XYZ file of N, CA, C and O in Angstrom:
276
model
N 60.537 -9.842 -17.375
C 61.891 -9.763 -17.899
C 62.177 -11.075 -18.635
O 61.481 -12.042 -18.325
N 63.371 -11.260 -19.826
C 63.147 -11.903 -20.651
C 64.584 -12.873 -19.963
O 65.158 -12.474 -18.949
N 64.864 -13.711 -20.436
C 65.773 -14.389 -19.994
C 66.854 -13.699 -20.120
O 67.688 -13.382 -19.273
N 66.755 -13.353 -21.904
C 68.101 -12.716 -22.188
C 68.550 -11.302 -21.563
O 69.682 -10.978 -21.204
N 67.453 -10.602 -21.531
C 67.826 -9.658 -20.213
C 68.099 -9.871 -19.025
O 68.919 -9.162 -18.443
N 67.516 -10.817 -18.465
C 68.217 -11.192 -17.464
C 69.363 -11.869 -16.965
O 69.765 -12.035 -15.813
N 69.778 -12.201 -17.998
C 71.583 -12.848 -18.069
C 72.077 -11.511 -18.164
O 72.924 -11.125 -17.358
N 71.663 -10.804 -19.015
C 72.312 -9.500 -19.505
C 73.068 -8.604 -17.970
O 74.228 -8.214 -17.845
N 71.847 -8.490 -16.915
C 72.008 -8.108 -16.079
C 72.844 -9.069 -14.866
O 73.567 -8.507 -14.043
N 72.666 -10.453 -14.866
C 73.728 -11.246 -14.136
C 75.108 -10.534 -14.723
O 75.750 -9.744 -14.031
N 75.406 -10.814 -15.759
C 76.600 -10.450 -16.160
C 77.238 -9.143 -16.071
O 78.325 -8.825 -16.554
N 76.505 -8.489 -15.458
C 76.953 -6.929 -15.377
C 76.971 -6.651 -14.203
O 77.448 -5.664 -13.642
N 76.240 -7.862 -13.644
C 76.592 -7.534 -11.889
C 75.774 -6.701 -11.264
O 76.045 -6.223 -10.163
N 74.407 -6.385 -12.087
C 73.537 -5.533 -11.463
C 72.846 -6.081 -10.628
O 72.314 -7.159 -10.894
N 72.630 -5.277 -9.017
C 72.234 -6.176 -8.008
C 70.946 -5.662 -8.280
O 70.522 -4.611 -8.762
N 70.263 -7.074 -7.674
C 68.933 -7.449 -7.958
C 68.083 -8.730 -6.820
O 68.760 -9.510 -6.149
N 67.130 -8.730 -6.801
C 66.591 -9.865 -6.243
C 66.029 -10.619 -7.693
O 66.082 -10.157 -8.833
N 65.541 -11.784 -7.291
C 65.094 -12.432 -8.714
C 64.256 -13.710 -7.577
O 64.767 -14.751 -7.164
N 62.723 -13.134 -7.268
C 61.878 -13.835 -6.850
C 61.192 -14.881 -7.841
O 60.724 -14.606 -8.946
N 61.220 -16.057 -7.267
C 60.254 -17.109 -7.534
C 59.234 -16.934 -6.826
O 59.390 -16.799 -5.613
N 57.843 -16.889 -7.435
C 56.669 -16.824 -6.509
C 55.600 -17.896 -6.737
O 54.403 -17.744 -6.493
N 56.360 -19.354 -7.396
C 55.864 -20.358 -7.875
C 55.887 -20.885 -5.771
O 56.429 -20.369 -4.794
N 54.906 -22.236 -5.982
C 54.719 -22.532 -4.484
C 56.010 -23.603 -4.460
O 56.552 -24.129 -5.432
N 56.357 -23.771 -2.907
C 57.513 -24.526 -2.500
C 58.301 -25.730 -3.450
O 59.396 -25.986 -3.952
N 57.106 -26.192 -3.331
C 57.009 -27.526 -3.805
C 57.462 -27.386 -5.252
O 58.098 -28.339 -5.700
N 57.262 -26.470 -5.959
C 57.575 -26.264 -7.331
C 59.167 -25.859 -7.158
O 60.086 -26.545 -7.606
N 59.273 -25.070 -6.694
C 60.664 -24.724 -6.165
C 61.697 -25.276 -6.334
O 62.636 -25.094 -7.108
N 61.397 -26.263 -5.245
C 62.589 -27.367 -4.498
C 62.657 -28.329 -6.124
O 63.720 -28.884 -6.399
N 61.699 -28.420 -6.904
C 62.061 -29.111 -7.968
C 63.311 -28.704 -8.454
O 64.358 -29.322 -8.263
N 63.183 -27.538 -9.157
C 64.092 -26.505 -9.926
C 64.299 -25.133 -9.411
O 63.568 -24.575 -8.593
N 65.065 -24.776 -9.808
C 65.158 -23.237 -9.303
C 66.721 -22.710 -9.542
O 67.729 -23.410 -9.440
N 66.666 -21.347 -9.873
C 67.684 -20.663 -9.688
C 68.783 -20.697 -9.002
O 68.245 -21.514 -8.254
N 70.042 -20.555 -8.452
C 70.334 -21.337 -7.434
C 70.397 -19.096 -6.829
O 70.040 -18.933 -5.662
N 70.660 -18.226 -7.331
C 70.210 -17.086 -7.165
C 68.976 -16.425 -6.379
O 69.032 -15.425 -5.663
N 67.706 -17.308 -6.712
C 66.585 -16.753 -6.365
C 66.061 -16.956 -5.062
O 66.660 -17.614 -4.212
N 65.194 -16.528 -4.917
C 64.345 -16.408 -3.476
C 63.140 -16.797 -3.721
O 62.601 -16.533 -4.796
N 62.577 -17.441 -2.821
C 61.270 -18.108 -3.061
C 60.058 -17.679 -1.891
O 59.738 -18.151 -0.800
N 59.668 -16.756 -2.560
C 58.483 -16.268 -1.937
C 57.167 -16.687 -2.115
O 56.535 -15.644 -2.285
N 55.970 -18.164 -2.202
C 55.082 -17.768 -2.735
C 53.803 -16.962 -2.877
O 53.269 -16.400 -1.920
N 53.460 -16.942 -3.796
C 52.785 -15.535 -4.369
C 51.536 -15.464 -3.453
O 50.976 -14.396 -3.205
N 51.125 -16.684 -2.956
C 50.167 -16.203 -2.060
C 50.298 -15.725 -0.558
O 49.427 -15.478 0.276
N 51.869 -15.672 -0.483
C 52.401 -15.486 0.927
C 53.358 -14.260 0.770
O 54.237 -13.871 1.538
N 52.951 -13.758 -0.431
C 53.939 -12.575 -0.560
C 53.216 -11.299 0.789
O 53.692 -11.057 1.899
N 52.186 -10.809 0.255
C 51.742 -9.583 0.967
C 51.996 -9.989 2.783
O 52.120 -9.076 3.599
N 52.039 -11.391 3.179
C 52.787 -11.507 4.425
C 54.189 -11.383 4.955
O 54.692 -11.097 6.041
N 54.758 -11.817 3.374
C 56.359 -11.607 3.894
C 57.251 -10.187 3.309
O 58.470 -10.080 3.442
N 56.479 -9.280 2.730
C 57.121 -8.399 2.073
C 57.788 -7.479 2.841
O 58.322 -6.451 2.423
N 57.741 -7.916 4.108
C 59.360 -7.139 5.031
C 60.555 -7.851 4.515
O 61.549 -7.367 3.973
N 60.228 -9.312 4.833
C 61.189 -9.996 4.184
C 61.800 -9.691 2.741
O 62.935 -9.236 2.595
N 61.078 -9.938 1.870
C 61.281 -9.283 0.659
C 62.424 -7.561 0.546
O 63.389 -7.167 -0.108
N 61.546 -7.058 1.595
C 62.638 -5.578 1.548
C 63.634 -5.475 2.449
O 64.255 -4.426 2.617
N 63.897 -6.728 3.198
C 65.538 -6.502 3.584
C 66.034 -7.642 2.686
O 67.257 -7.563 2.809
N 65.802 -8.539 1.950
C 66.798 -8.772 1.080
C 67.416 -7.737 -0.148
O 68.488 -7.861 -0.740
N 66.548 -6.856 -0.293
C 66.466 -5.479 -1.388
C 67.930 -4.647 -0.748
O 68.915 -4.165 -1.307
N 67.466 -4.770 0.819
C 68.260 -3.955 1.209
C 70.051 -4.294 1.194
O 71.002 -3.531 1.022
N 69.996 -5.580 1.419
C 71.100 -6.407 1.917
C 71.665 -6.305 0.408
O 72.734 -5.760 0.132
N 70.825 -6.890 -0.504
C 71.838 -6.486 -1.933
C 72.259 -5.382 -2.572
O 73.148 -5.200 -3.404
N 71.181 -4.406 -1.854
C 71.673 -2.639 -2.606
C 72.560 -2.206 -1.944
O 73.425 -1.512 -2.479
N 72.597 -2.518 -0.484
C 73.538 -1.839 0.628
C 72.831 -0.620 0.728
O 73.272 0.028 1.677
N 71.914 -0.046 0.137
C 71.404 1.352 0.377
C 69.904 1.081 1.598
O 69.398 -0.001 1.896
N 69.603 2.132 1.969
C 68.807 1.981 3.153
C 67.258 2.359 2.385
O 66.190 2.045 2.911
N 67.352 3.047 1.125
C 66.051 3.400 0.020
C 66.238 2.045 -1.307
O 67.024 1.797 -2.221
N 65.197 1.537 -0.810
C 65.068 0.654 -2.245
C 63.838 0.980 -3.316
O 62.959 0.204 -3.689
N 63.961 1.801 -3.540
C 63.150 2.748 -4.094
C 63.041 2.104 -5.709
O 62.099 1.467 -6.182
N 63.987 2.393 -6.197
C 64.649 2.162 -7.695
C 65.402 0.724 -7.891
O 66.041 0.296 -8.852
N 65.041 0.041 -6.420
C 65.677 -1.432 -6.693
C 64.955 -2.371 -7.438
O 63.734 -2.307 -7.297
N 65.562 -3.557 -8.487
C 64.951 -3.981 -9.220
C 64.267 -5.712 -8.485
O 64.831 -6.314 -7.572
N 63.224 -6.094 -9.054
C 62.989 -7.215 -8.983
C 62.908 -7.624 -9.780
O 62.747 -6.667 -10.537
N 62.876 -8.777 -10.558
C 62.986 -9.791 -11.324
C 61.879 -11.061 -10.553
O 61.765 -12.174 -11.067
């Protein structure tokens, strides 16, 4: 996703997660103040995690069609 789409969608209020999967340390430099920081080599361990934040922002119990960023 492009930046400008992705403002596009801040601004419209479409809920979303918007993962960083850069490592910690890169993180804590900069970052979104929005995002979640998963890194990418610790994703396939935390991807429960990952799907109750999906859940917590859709409010729906299917995150099926929920977006990531």
């Amino acid at each position: 996703i492009s930046v400008v789409e992705y403002n596009e969608k801040v601004y419209k209020n479409v809920p979303h997660v918007l993962l960083d999967v850069r490592e910690t340390h890169q993180y804590d430099i900069c970052h979104l103040d929005s995002s979640v920081n998963i890194p990418l080599k610790q994703l396939p361990q935390k991807i429960q995690k990952l799907k109750e934040l999906m859940q917590q922002q859709s409010g729906k119990e299917s995150i099926q069609d929920f977006p990531i960023y």
